Structures are given as C-alpha cells and as structure tokens.
Tab-separated table of C-alpha atoms in Angstrom:
chain	number	residue	atom	x	y	z
Y	1141	UNK	CA	190.548	29.010	16.302
Y	1142	UNK	CA	191.741	28.048	19.731
Y	1143	UNK	CA	195.723	27.996	19.982
Y	1144	UNK	CA	196.604	25.587	22.852
Y	1145	UNK	CA	199.853	26.461	25.273
Y	1146	UNK	CA	202.627	24.358	24.409
Y	1147	UNK	CA	202.833	22.183	27.583
Y	1148	UNK	CA	198.631	22.038	27.401
Y	1149	UNK	CA	197.971	18.726	28.893
Y	1150	UNK	CA	193.897	17.736	30.237
Y	1151	UNK	CA	193.225	17.511	33.253
Y	1152	UNK	CA	190.004	16.048	35.612
Y	1153	UNK	CA	189.596	19.491	37.122
Y	1154	UNK	CA	188.420	21.529	33.863
Y	1155	UNK	CA	185.514	21.097	32.465
Y	1156	UNK	CA	184.736	18.093	30.837
Y	1157	UNK	CA	185.396	18.468	26.835
Y	1158	UNK	CA	186.063	22.305	27.737
Y	1159	UNK	CA	187.425	24.161	23.797
Y	1160	UNK	CA	191.065	23.517	25.067
Y	1161	UNK	CA	190.315	19.618	25.353
Y	1162	UNK	CA	188.368	19.724	22.152
Y	1163	UNK	CA	191.171	21.087	20.564
Y	1164	UNK	CA	193.425	19.462	21.934
Y	1165	UNK	CA	191.972	15.448	20.956
Y	1166	UNK	CA	191.530	17.329	17.602
Y	1167	UNK	CA	195.100	18.054	16.880
Y	1168	UNK	CA	195.974	14.585	18.509
Y	1169	UNK	CA	193.734	12.759	15.605
Y	1170	UNK	CA	194.876	14.813	13.200
Y	1171	UNK	CA	198.508	14.016	13.654
Y	1172	UNK	CA	197.887	10.527	14.427
Y	1173	UNK	CA	196.244	10.623	10.627
Y	1174	UNK	CA	198.691	12.478	8.666
Y	1175	UNK	CA	201.336	9.827	10.117
Y	1176	UNK	CA	199.683	7.432	9.187
Y	1177	UNK	CA	199.006	8.392	5.683
Y	1178	UNK	CA	202.928	9.665	5.766
Y	1179	UNK	CA	203.459	5.990	6.440
Y	1180	UNK	CA	201.280	4.863	3.871
Y	1181	UNK	CA	203.137	6.706	1.020
Y	1182	UNK	CA	206.060	5.003	2.442
Y	1183	UNK	CA	204.450	1.551	1.307
Y	1184	UNK	CA	202.862	1.930	-1.512
Y	1185	UNK	CA	206.443	3.720	-2.838
Y	1186	UNK	CA	208.150	0.361	-1.970
Y	1187	UNK	CA	205.465	-1.734	-3.190
Y	1188	UNK	CA	205.521	-0.262	-6.553
Y	1189	UNK	CA	209.640	-0.568	-6.848
Y	1190	UNK	CA	208.836	-3.934	-8.817
Y	1191	UNK	CA	208.468	-7.443	-8.880
Y	1192	UNK	CA	210.593	-9.649	-6.952
Y	1193	UNK	CA	214.159	-9.862	-7.997
Y	1194	UNK	CA	215.356	-12.719	-5.730
Y	1195	UNK	CA	217.241	-16.024	-7.377
Y	1196	UNK	CA	216.390	-17.803	-4.452
Y	1197	UNK	CA	213.368	-19.060	-3.719
Y	1198	UNK	CA	214.219	-18.693	0.330
Y	1199	UNK	CA	214.751	-15.236	-0.381
Y	1200	UNK	CA	211.842	-14.394	-2.508
Y	1201	UNK	CA	209.339	-16.386	-0.003
Y	1202	UNK	CA	210.766	-14.018	2.773
Y	1203	UNK	CA	210.292	-11.450	0.474
Y	1204	UNK	CA	206.871	-12.526	-0.026
Y	1205	UNK	CA	206.268	-12.691	3.642
Y	1206	UNK	CA	207.108	-8.960	4.340
Y	1207	UNK	CA	205.018	-7.662	1.270
Y	1208	UNK	CA	202.039	-9.793	2.990
Y	1209	UNK	CA	203.270	-8.271	6.110
Y	1210	UNK	CA	202.820	-4.961	5.354
Y	1211	UNK	CA	199.759	-4.562	3.665
Y	1212	UNK	CA	197.990	-6.511	6.253
Y	1213	UNK	CA	199.736	-3.297	8.354
Y	1214	UNK	CA	198.834	-0.730	5.663
Y	1215	UNK	CA	195.001	-2.382	5.887
Y	1216	UNK	CA	194.944	-2.356	9.981
Y	1217	UNK	CA	195.919	1.431	9.375
Y	1218	UNK	CA	193.089	2.239	6.457
Y	1219	UNK	CA	190.817	1.218	9.366
Y	1220	UNK	CA	192.553	3.291	11.728
Y	1221	UNK	CA	192.052	6.226	9.420
Y	1222	UNK	CA	188.815	5.262	9.337
Y	1223	UNK	CA	188.526	4.906	12.579
Y	1224	UNK	CA	190.050	8.940	13.421
Y	1225	UNK	CA	187.733	10.435	10.372
Y	1226	UNK	CA	184.818	9.212	12.108
Y	1227	UNK	CA	186.346	10.968	15.492
Y	1228	UNK	CA	187.019	14.388	14.001
Y	1229	UNK	CA	183.233	14.176	12.827
Y	1230	UNK	CA	182.644	13.540	16.353
Y	1231	UNK	CA	184.335	16.796	17.043
Y	1232	UNK	CA	182.423	18.596	14.773
Y	1233	UNK	CA	179.161	17.721	15.759
Y	1234	UNK	CA	179.935	17.838	19.700
Y	1235	UNK	CA	179.379	14.208	20.684
Y	1236	UNK	CA	183.333	13.150	21.188
Y	1237	UNK	CA	183.980	12.022	24.359
Y	1238	UNK	CA	180.680	10.895	25.292
Y	1239	UNK	CA	179.928	7.305	25.172
Y	1240	UNK	CA	177.577	6.206	22.437
Y	1241	UNK	CA	175.832	3.795	24.625
Y	1242	UNK	CA	175.243	6.130	27.533
Y	1243	UNK	CA	176.149	9.266	26.781
Y	1244	UNK	CA	178.311	9.356	29.675
Y	1245	UNK	CA	181.937	11.275	29.248
Y	1246	UNK	CA	183.967	8.630	28.239
Y	1247	UNK	CA	186.973	9.965	30.831
Y	1248	UNK	CA	189.914	11.942	29.870
Y	1249	UNK	CA	192.856	8.816	30.415
Y	1250	UNK	CA	190.692	6.445	28.901
Y	1251	UNK	CA	190.772	8.749	25.619
Y	1252	UNK	CA	194.505	10.232	26.068
Y	1253	UNK	CA	195.127	6.343	25.474
Y	1254	UNK	CA	192.882	5.725	22.694
Y	1255	UNK	CA	191.239	8.690	21.636
Y	1256	UNK	CA	189.162	7.016	18.810
Y	1257	UNK	CA	187.038	5.213	21.923
Y	1258	UNK	CA	183.336	5.444	21.242
Y	1259	UNK	CA	182.560	3.799	24.801
Y	1260	UNK	CA	183.695	4.432	28.342
Y	1261	UNK	CA	185.343	1.576	30.115
Y	1262	UNK	CA	181.774	0.083	31.621
Y	1263	UNK	CA	179.851	-0.310	28.400
Y	1264	UNK	CA	182.948	-1.517	26.666
Y	1265	UNK	CA	183.477	-3.850	28.825
Y	1266	UNK	CA	179.692	-5.108	28.579
Y	1267	UNK	CA	179.716	-5.096	25.099
Y	1268	UNK	CA	183.339	-7.516	25.483
Y	1269	UNK	CA	180.937	-9.675	27.464
Y	1270	UNK	CA	178.123	-9.766	25.301
Y	1271	UNK	CA	180.627	-10.320	22.524
Y	1272	UNK	CA	182.220	-13.504	24.892
Y	1273	UNK	CA	178.717	-15.309	25.242
Y	1274	UNK	CA	177.731	-14.754	21.944
Y	1275	UNK	CA	180.575	-16.395	20.590
Y	1276	UNK	CA	180.517	-18.955	23.132
Y	1277	UNK	CA	176.658	-20.465	21.323
C-alpha cells in the first residue's frame, strides 16, 4: 500500500503512471464513488418518504417534476459509478491512463479533469468526428 503525501499532485516531470500517480487516481476515484453513493442514499430516503401529499394540482406537478429530475440525476450517477468501477479495474490491471485505441498515455491534465477518461484527446476528437459524420447520414 502506498501512502500519498498530503499535498501530492501528479506532475509531468514524473514517470507517467508511477505508483504515486496510480494511487492518487485510485483515491480520487474511490472518493468520487463514495460521494455518489452517499448522495444516492439520500435520494432513496427522500423518495421513500411516501407519496405526494400536496393538495394543489400545481404544487403536486412541481413535486412530480422535481422527483423526475432527481431520478434522472440518480440514473446519470449510476452510470457514472459504473464508469468509475471500470476505471478502478483498469488501475488494477495496469491499463489505467492509457488510451484504449492507441495505447498512448492519455495525459495527466485530461485524467485530472476526467479521471474516467479512456481515450486521449486526439482519439476522443476522432471518435466524436466519426459520430457526427455517421449521425448526419
């Protein structure tokens, strides 16, 4: 088990995906997942409080809209947790931080901004261009 210094931030001067960087991203992903699960627990508690008790039709519609939005948000969080779990698996198998298409390093700035990234910026841009071309057909 590697202990990170409290103020550690990955640097381009280090070897890419050295043990400290890997542990840094593992801890970020684990914290992110824990935060999402905690929020989901709060949503479950609020949704299980019972039905809608508002007498006014407008108030009832507002509450239903809020609940629908909360459920959509939770669904996005559920999908994100799946992506976080896949990123943690990539850490375990040693492929984290490397582009799935090219095998090249994704880059620390991109991983810091989006720790679940699986493609380098260049590969992501190619992917998006191809999606746009095929979507326009």
